[in-house]
């Protein structure tokens, strides 16, 4: 895939791996399952690197180049979650975001430039206070100047909770095409509660061809999320 002509086709897969701010081993079966979806790019969020993890080395064995957001350890609180991006094609990792409102806002953000297209991978931290949540989304909206945003946004447009509407207001979704994924949920808790919180947004010349959630074999063998699979075209 990915033809650098008047039409460009690209598949991106996003998965929250549920590390909960602690380094964990990435099973080879998880990477193999992602690879079987035939992505040009895949990303892992709520990910924490560490010696026992060795995820980047494993992913490179499958033929991908990788980039990883900053690792920051917080005293007595474990690590801040990170974002990892893997690509079959050469890319340029972009600078870290400016003036994040919290440390974890910065580590949960990673952008790359691939063939002139800016792809930004994000996981919105689960802030508990309304003021932190609004500060985060006000800041994030100023950072997102590229073509595509993907990841666990911790927002479900169908819920219409106040925290969901605040995020959408700050983001200005009229500026973006907000893909409505096929599938009933992207997150499922152990108690059976579900929500659609993993999303992709595009603008400029990008067009969403298909957006879907793929739960097997990811939930619940490897994580509490389904994979988000996105097919992109442009001209």
PDB file of C-alpha atoms in Angstrom:
ATOM      1  CA  UNK A   1       0.000   0.000   0.000  1.00  0.00           C
ATOM      2  CA  UNK A   2       0.944   3.681   0.298  1.00  0.00           C
ATOM      3  CA  UNK A   3       1.355   4.848  -3.293  1.00  0.00           C
ATOM      4  CA  UNK A   4       2.996   8.241  -3.536  1.00  0.00           C
ATOM      5  CA  UNK A   5       1.015   9.454  -6.523  1.00  0.00           C
ATOM      6  CA  UNK A   6      -2.273  11.298  -6.996  1.00  0.00           C
ATOM      7  CA  UNK A   7      -3.893   8.690  -4.736  1.00  0.00           C
ATOM      8  CA  UNK A   8      -2.317   7.585  -1.488  1.00  0.00           C
ATOM      9  CA  UNK A   9      -3.681   4.654   0.464  1.00  0.00           C
ATOM     10  CA  UNK A  10      -2.580   4.048   3.999  1.00  0.00           C
ATOM     11  CA  UNK A  11      -3.729   1.853   6.875  1.00  0.00           C
ATOM     12  CA  UNK A  12      -3.160   2.972  10.458  1.00  0.00           C
ATOM     13  CA  UNK A  13      -3.916   0.850  13.511  1.00  0.00           C
ATOM     14  CA  UNK A  14      -4.111   2.204  17.053  1.00  0.00           C
ATOM     15  CA  UNK A  15      -4.245   0.143  20.247  1.00  0.00           C
ATOM     16  CA  UNK A  16      -4.314   1.065  23.923  1.00  0.00           C
ATOM     17  CA  UNK A  17      -2.182  -1.636  25.615  1.00  0.00           C
ATOM     18  CA  UNK A  18      -3.361  -0.930  29.195  1.00  0.00           C
ATOM     19  CA  UNK A  19       0.019  -0.561  30.905  1.00  0.00           C
ATOM     20  CA  UNK A  20      -1.470   1.707  33.590  1.00  0.00           C
ATOM     21  CA  UNK A  21       1.803   3.665  34.058  1.00  0.00           C
ATOM     22  CA  UNK A  22       3.989   0.592  34.687  1.00  0.00           C
ATOM     23  CA  UNK A  23       6.495  -1.032  32.287  1.00  0.00           C
ATOM     24  CA  UNK A  24       5.125  -4.346  31.048  1.00  0.00           C
ATOM     25  CA  UNK A  25       6.300  -6.981  28.623  1.00  0.00           C
ATOM     26  CA  UNK A  26       4.880  -6.746  25.098  1.00  0.00           C
ATOM     27  CA  UNK A  27       3.996 -10.309  23.980  1.00  0.00           C
ATOM     28  CA  UNK A  28       5.186 -11.319  20.535  1.00  0.00           C
ATOM     29  CA  UNK A  29       1.641 -12.527  19.876  1.00  0.00           C
ATOM     30  CA  UNK A  30       0.333  -8.985  20.293  1.00  0.00           C
ATOM     31  CA  UNK A  31       2.732  -7.581  17.699  1.00  0.00           C
ATOM     32  CA  UNK A  32       2.036 -10.509  15.385  1.00  0.00           C
ATOM     33  CA  UNK A  33      -1.700  -9.864  15.659  1.00  0.00           C
ATOM     34  CA  UNK A  34      -1.198  -6.178  14.861  1.00  0.00           C
ATOM     35  CA  UNK A  35       1.026  -7.054  11.919  1.00  0.00           C
ATOM     36  CA  UNK A  36      -1.633  -9.419  10.561  1.00  0.00           C
ATOM     37  CA  UNK A  37      -3.904  -6.400  10.127  1.00  0.00           C
ATOM     38  CA  UNK A  38      -1.328  -5.227   7.533  1.00  0.00           C
ATOM     39  CA  UNK A  39      -0.838  -1.670   8.795  1.00  0.00           C
ATOM     40  CA  UNK A  40       1.505   0.830   7.210  1.00  0.00           C
ATOM     41  CA  UNK A  41       1.643   2.481  10.617  1.00  0.00           C
ATOM     42  CA  UNK A  42       0.557   1.249  14.009  1.00  0.00           C
ATOM     43  CA  UNK A  43       0.714   2.909  17.367  1.00  0.00           C
ATOM     44  CA  UNK A  44       0.568   1.762  20.959  1.00  0.00           C
ATOM     45  CA  UNK A  45      -0.767   4.098  23.619  1.00  0.00           C
ATOM     46  CA  UNK A  46      -1.047   3.807  27.379  1.00  0.00           C
ATOM     47  CA  UNK A  47       2.352   2.192  26.829  1.00  0.00           C
ATOM     48  CA  UNK A  48       5.360   2.335  29.150  1.00  0.00           C
ATOM     49  CA  UNK A  49       8.835   1.359  27.990  1.00  0.00           C
ATOM     50  CA  UNK A  50      11.315  -0.437  30.228  1.00  0.00           C
ATOM     51  CA  UNK A  51      14.073  -3.032  30.246  1.00  0.00           C
ATOM     52  CA  UNK A  52      11.611  -5.893  30.585  1.00  0.00           C
ATOM     53  CA  UNK A  53       9.562  -4.528  27.712  1.00  0.00           C
ATOM     54  CA  UNK A  54      12.036  -4.435  24.768  1.00  0.00           C
ATOM     55  CA  UNK A  55       9.115  -3.576  22.524  1.00  0.00           C
ATOM     56  CA  UNK A  56      11.049  -1.526  19.994  1.00  0.00           C
ATOM     57  CA  UNK A  57      13.530  -4.332  19.327  1.00  0.00           C
ATOM     58  CA  UNK A  58      10.676  -6.812  18.897  1.00  0.00           C
ATOM     59  CA  UNK A  59       8.725  -4.519  16.572  1.00  0.00           C
ATOM     60  CA  UNK A  60      11.760  -3.932  14.354  1.00  0.00           C
ATOM     61  CA  UNK A  61      11.975  -7.699  13.835  1.00  0.00           C
ATOM     62  CA  UNK A  62       8.613  -7.408  12.063  1.00  0.00           C
ATOM     63  CA  UNK A  63      10.024  -4.808   9.660  1.00  0.00           C
ATOM     64  CA  UNK A  64       8.923  -1.536  11.260  1.00  0.00           C
ATOM     65  CA  UNK A  65      10.861   1.551  12.276  1.00  0.00           C
ATOM     66  CA  UNK A  66       9.844   3.000  15.627  1.00  0.00           C
ATOM     67  CA  UNK A  67       9.597   6.265  17.530  1.00  0.00           C
ATOM     68  CA  UNK A  68       8.763   6.686  21.201  1.00  0.00           C
ATOM     69  CA  UNK A  69       7.625   9.677  23.223  1.00  0.00           C
ATOM     70  CA  UNK A  70       9.565  10.825  26.259  1.00  0.00           C
ATOM     71  CA  UNK A  71       9.815   8.577  29.342  1.00  0.00           C
ATOM     72  CA  UNK A  72       9.221  10.347  32.655  1.00  0.00           C
ATOM     73  CA  UNK A  73       9.075   8.719  36.075  1.00  0.00           C
ATOM     74  CA  UNK A  74       7.025  10.430  38.768  1.00  0.00           C
ATOM     75  CA  UNK A  75       8.127   9.883  42.385  1.00  0.00           C
ATOM     76  CA  UNK A  76       5.919   7.259  44.102  1.00  0.00           C
ATOM     77  CA  UNK A  77       3.444   7.302  41.206  1.00  0.00           C
ATOM     78  CA  UNK A  78       5.103   5.106  38.601  1.00  0.00           C
ATOM     79  CA  UNK A  79       5.818   6.219  35.061  1.00  0.00           C
ATOM     80  CA  UNK A  80       3.882   8.570  32.832  1.00  0.00           C
ATOM     81  CA  UNK A  81       2.299   6.663  29.975  1.00  0.00           C
ATOM     82  CA  UNK A  82       3.878   7.003  26.543  1.00  0.00           C
ATOM     83  CA  UNK A  83       3.033   6.614  22.866  1.00  0.00           C
ATOM     84  CA  UNK A  84       4.955   4.364  20.477  1.00  0.00           C
ATOM     85  CA  UNK A  85       4.648   4.675  16.696  1.00  0.00           C
ATOM     86  CA  UNK A  86       5.814   1.964  14.272  1.00  0.00           C
ATOM     87  CA  UNK A  87       5.994   2.501  10.500  1.00  0.00           C
ATOM     88  CA  UNK A  88       6.846   0.417   7.456  1.00  0.00           C
ATOM     89  CA  UNK A  89       8.092   3.601   5.784  1.00  0.00           C
ATOM     90  CA  UNK A  90      10.705   6.204   6.604  1.00  0.00           C
ATOM     91  CA  UNK A  91       9.453   9.085   8.725  1.00  0.00           C
ATOM     92  CA  UNK A  92      10.629  12.085  10.700  1.00  0.00           C
ATOM     93  CA  UNK A  93       9.745  12.284  14.388  1.00  0.00           C
ATOM     94  CA  UNK A  94       8.456  15.779  15.191  1.00  0.00           C
ATOM     95  CA  UNK A  95       9.456  17.898  18.221  1.00  0.00           C
ATOM     96  CA  UNK A  96       7.743  17.296  21.524  1.00  0.00           C
ATOM     97  CA  UNK A  97       4.689  19.477  22.210  1.00  0.00           C
ATOM     98  CA  UNK A  98       5.110  22.924  23.737  1.00  0.00           C
ATOM     99  CA  UNK A  99       4.218  23.777  27.351  1.00  0.00           C
ATOM    100  CA  UNK A 100       2.008  20.796  28.253  1.00  0.00           C
ATOM    101  CA  UNK A 101      -0.261  21.525  31.236  1.00  0.00           C
ATOM    102  CA  UNK A 102       1.006  18.373  32.987  1.00  0.00           C
ATOM    103  CA  UNK A 103       3.967  16.074  32.420  1.00  0.00           C
ATOM    104  CA  UNK A 104       1.723  13.222  31.302  1.00  0.00           C
ATOM    105  CA  UNK A 105       0.067  15.434  28.670  1.00  0.00           C
ATOM    106  CA  UNK A 106       3.470  15.719  26.992  1.00  0.00           C
ATOM    107  CA  UNK A 107       4.460  12.051  27.235  1.00  0.00           C
ATOM    108  CA  UNK A 108       1.084  10.923  25.836  1.00  0.00           C
ATOM    109  CA  UNK A 109       1.693  12.767  22.551  1.00  0.00           C
ATOM    110  CA  UNK A 110       3.872  11.922  19.547  1.00  0.00           C
ATOM    111  CA  UNK A 111       3.870  13.293  16.021  1.00  0.00           C
ATOM    112  CA  UNK A 112       5.608  12.123  12.854  1.00  0.00           C
ATOM    113  CA  UNK A 113       5.912  13.373   9.300  1.00  0.00           C
ATOM    114  CA  UNK A 114       5.551  10.606   6.735  1.00  0.00           C
ATOM    115  CA  UNK A 115       5.746  11.585   3.070  1.00  0.00           C
ATOM    116  CA  UNK A 116       4.557  15.099   3.902  1.00  0.00           C
ATOM    117  CA  UNK A 117       1.605  13.974   6.026  1.00  0.00           C
ATOM    118  CA  UNK A 118       1.599  14.785   9.736  1.00  0.00           C
ATOM    119  CA  UNK A 119       0.282  11.952  11.900  1.00  0.00           C
ATOM    120  CA  UNK A 120      -0.224  12.711  15.596  1.00  0.00           C
ATOM    121  CA  UNK A 121      -0.765   9.901  18.092  1.00  0.00           C
ATOM    122  CA  UNK A 122      -2.479  10.877  21.338  1.00  0.00           C
ATOM    123  CA  UNK A 123      -3.808   9.379  24.524  1.00  0.00           C
ATOM    124  CA  UNK A 124      -5.792  11.829  26.618  1.00  0.00           C
ATOM    125  CA  UNK A 125      -4.875  11.344  30.298  1.00  0.00           C
ATOM    126  CA  UNK A 126      -7.831  10.495  32.530  1.00  0.00           C
ATOM    127  CA  UNK A 127      -7.900  13.705  34.540  1.00  0.00           C
ATOM    128  CA  UNK A 128     -10.321  13.693  37.446  1.00  0.00           C
ATOM    129  CA  UNK A 129     -10.930  17.422  37.849  1.00  0.00           C
ATOM    130  CA  UNK A 130     -13.000  19.417  35.365  1.00  0.00           C
ATOM    131  CA  UNK A 131     -10.437  22.233  35.318  1.00  0.00           C
ATOM    132  CA  UNK A 132      -7.554  19.886  34.420  1.00  0.00           C
ATOM    133  CA  UNK A 133      -9.675  18.312  31.696  1.00  0.00           C
ATOM    134  CA  UNK A 134     -10.528  21.668  30.123  1.00  0.00           C
ATOM    135  CA  UNK A 135      -6.927  22.891  30.445  1.00  0.00           C
ATOM    136  CA  UNK A 136      -5.720  19.760  28.688  1.00  0.00           C
ATOM    137  CA  UNK A 137      -8.115  20.025  25.765  1.00  0.00           C
ATOM    138  CA  UNK A 138      -7.577  23.760  25.371  1.00  0.00           C
ATOM    139  CA  UNK A 139      -3.844  23.070  25.155  1.00  0.00           C
ATOM    140  CA  UNK A 140      -4.197  20.045  22.865  1.00  0.00           C
ATOM    141  CA  UNK A 141      -6.376  21.936  20.397  1.00  0.00           C
ATOM    142  CA  UNK A 142      -3.519  24.426  19.943  1.00  0.00           C
ATOM    143  CA  UNK A 143      -1.013  21.631  19.267  1.00  0.00           C
ATOM    144  CA  UNK A 144      -2.955  19.785  16.574  1.00  0.00           C
ATOM    145  CA  UNK A 145      -1.905  21.507  13.397  1.00  0.00           C
ATOM    146  CA  UNK A 146      -1.364  18.426  11.258  1.00  0.00           C
ATOM    147  CA  UNK A 147      -3.434  16.200   9.008  1.00  0.00           C
ATOM    148  CA  UNK A 148      -4.439  13.246  11.178  1.00  0.00           C
ATOM    149  CA  UNK A 149      -4.951  12.641  14.894  1.00  0.00           C
ATOM    150  CA  UNK A 150      -5.474   9.138  16.219  1.00  0.00           C
ATOM    151  CA  UNK A 151      -5.557   7.345  19.552  1.00  0.00           C
ATOM    152  CA  UNK A 152      -7.413   6.965  22.821  1.00  0.00           C
ATOM    153  CA  UNK A 153      -9.056  10.359  23.265  1.00  0.00           C
ATOM    154  CA  UNK A 154     -11.046   9.286  26.349  1.00  0.00           C
ATOM    155  CA  UNK A 155     -14.032  10.931  24.665  1.00  0.00           C
ATOM    156  CA  UNK A 156     -17.223   9.243  23.475  1.00  0.00           C
ATOM    157  CA  UNK A 157     -19.274  11.616  21.271  1.00  0.00           C
ATOM    158  CA  UNK A 158     -22.340   9.398  21.708  1.00  0.00           C
ATOM    159  CA  UNK A 159     -22.359   9.696  25.518  1.00  0.00           C
ATOM    160  CA  UNK A 160     -22.845  13.454  25.668  1.00  0.00           C
ATOM    161  CA  UNK A 161     -21.331  13.632  29.135  1.00  0.00           C
ATOM    162  CA  UNK A 162     -20.078  17.071  30.105  1.00  0.00           C
ATOM    163  CA  UNK A 163     -16.461  15.949  29.851  1.00  0.00           C
ATOM    164  CA  UNK A 164     -17.105  14.676  26.310  1.00  0.00           C
ATOM    165  CA  UNK A 165     -18.749  17.897  25.171  1.00  0.00           C
ATOM    166  CA  UNK A 166     -15.959  20.019  26.715  1.00  0.00           C
ATOM    167  CA  UNK A 167     -13.352  18.127  24.716  1.00  0.00           C
ATOM    168  CA  UNK A 168     -15.300  18.451  21.468  1.00  0.00           C
ATOM    169  CA  UNK A 169     -15.896  22.158  22.050  1.00  0.00           C
ATOM    170  CA  UNK A 170     -12.200  22.813  22.609  1.00  0.00           C
ATOM    171  CA  UNK A 171     -11.157  20.702  19.665  1.00  0.00           C
ATOM    172  CA  UNK A 172     -13.525  22.376  17.230  1.00  0.00           C
ATOM    173  CA  UNK A 173     -14.618  19.225  15.447  1.00  0.00           C
ATOM    174  CA  UNK A 174     -16.037  21.268  12.565  1.00  0.00           C
ATOM    175  CA  UNK A 175     -12.405  21.701  11.501  1.00  0.00           C
ATOM    176  CA  UNK A 176     -11.911  17.940  11.382  1.00  0.00           C
ATOM    177  CA  UNK A 177     -13.608  14.922   9.844  1.00  0.00           C
ATOM    178  CA  UNK A 178     -14.474  12.763  12.841  1.00  0.00           C
ATOM    179  CA  UNK A 179     -14.569   9.112  11.780  1.00  0.00           C
ATOM    180  CA  UNK A 180     -17.529   7.134  13.122  1.00  0.00           C
ATOM    181  CA  UNK A 181     -16.001   3.671  13.593  1.00  0.00           C
ATOM    182  CA  UNK A 182     -17.897   0.505  12.760  1.00  0.00           C
ATOM    183  CA  UNK A 183     -18.285  -1.642  15.867  1.00  0.00           C
ATOM    184  CA  UNK A 184     -20.092  -1.360  19.171  1.00  0.00           C
ATOM    185  CA  UNK A 185     -17.204  -0.354  21.436  1.00  0.00           C
ATOM    186  CA  UNK A 186     -13.487   0.306  21.720  1.00  0.00           C
ATOM    187  CA  UNK A 187     -13.187  -0.108  25.498  1.00  0.00           C
ATOM    188  CA  UNK A 188     -14.791  -2.803  27.632  1.00  0.00           C
ATOM    189  CA  UNK A 189     -14.255  -2.987  31.379  1.00  0.00           C
ATOM    190  CA  UNK A 190     -14.120  -6.141  33.462  1.00  0.00           C
ATOM    191  CA  UNK A 191     -17.637  -5.314  34.664  1.00  0.00           C
ATOM    192  CA  UNK A 192     -18.883  -5.190  31.078  1.00  0.00           C
ATOM    193  CA  UNK A 193     -19.254  -1.406  30.679  1.00  0.00           C
ATOM    194  CA  UNK A 194     -18.413  -0.250  27.154  1.00  0.00           C
ATOM    195  CA  UNK A 195     -17.616   3.013  25.394  1.00  0.00           C
ATOM    196  CA  UNK A 196     -16.230   4.342  22.123  1.00  0.00           C
ATOM    197  CA  UNK A 197     -13.192   6.375  23.195  1.00  0.00           C
ATOM    198  CA  UNK A 198     -10.624   5.503  20.489  1.00  0.00           C
ATOM    199  CA  UNK A 199     -10.937   7.752  17.455  1.00  0.00           C
ATOM    200  CA  UNK A 200      -9.346   9.226  14.359  1.00  0.00           C
ATOM    201  CA  UNK A 201      -9.727  12.762  12.995  1.00  0.00           C
ATOM    202  CA  UNK A 202      -8.506  13.986   9.598  1.00  0.00           C
ATOM    203  CA  UNK A 203      -8.483  17.189   7.591  1.00  0.00           C
ATOM    204  CA  UNK A 204      -6.830  18.861   4.606  1.00  0.00           C
ATOM    205  CA  UNK A 205      -6.611  16.430   1.677  1.00  0.00           C
ATOM    206  CA  UNK A 206      -7.093  13.252   3.705  1.00  0.00           C
ATOM    207  CA  UNK A 207     -10.236  11.165   3.372  1.00  0.00           C
ATOM    208  CA  UNK A 208     -11.430   8.388   5.663  1.00  0.00           C
ATOM    209  CA  UNK A 209     -12.316   5.320   3.615  1.00  0.00           C
ATOM    210  CA  UNK A 210     -13.062   2.898   6.448  1.00  0.00           C
ATOM    211  CA  UNK A 211     -12.845   3.106  10.242  1.00  0.00           C
ATOM    212  CA  UNK A 212     -13.578   0.063  12.401  1.00  0.00           C
ATOM    213  CA  UNK A 213     -12.942  -1.514  15.777  1.00  0.00           C
ATOM    214  CA  UNK A 214     -11.369  -4.988  15.841  1.00  0.00           C
ATOM    215  CA  UNK A 215     -11.724  -6.603  19.255  1.00  0.00           C
ATOM    216  CA  UNK A 216     -10.247 -10.050  18.581  1.00  0.00           C
ATOM    217  CA  UNK A 217      -7.710 -11.189  19.626  1.00  0.00           C
ATOM    218  CA  UNK A 218      -6.806  -8.001  21.495  1.00  0.00           C
ATOM    219  CA  UNK A 219      -9.615  -7.892  24.076  1.00  0.00           C
ATOM    220  CA  UNK A 220      -9.302  -9.429  26.608  1.00  0.00           C
ATOM    221  CA  UNK A 221      -6.203 -11.502  25.871  1.00  0.00           C
ATOM    222  CA  UNK A 222      -3.837  -8.549  25.694  1.00  0.00           C
ATOM    223  CA  UNK A 223      -5.712  -5.422  26.774  1.00  0.00           C
ATOM    224  CA  UNK A 224      -9.081  -3.903  27.661  1.00  0.00           C
ATOM    225  CA  UNK A 225      -9.405  -2.144  24.293  1.00  0.00           C
ATOM    226  CA  UNK A 226     -10.199  -3.101  20.726  1.00  0.00           C
ATOM    227  CA  UNK A 227      -7.833  -2.056  17.966  1.00  0.00           C
ATOM    228  CA  UNK A 228      -8.864   0.947  15.868  1.00  0.00           C
ATOM    229  CA  UNK A 229      -8.224   0.208  12.175  1.00  0.00           C
ATOM    230  CA  UNK A 230      -8.284   3.173   9.780  1.00  0.00           C
ATOM    231  CA  UNK A 231      -7.949   3.250   5.989  1.00  0.00           C
ATOM    232  CA  UNK A 232      -6.975   6.635   4.527  1.00  0.00           C
ATOM    233  CA  UNK A 233      -7.008   8.021   0.978  1.00  0.00           C
ATOM    234  CA  UNK A 234      -6.010  11.380  -0.473  1.00  0.00           C
ATOM    235  CA  UNK A 235      -5.562  13.063  -3.830  1.00  0.00           C
TER     236      UNK A 235
END
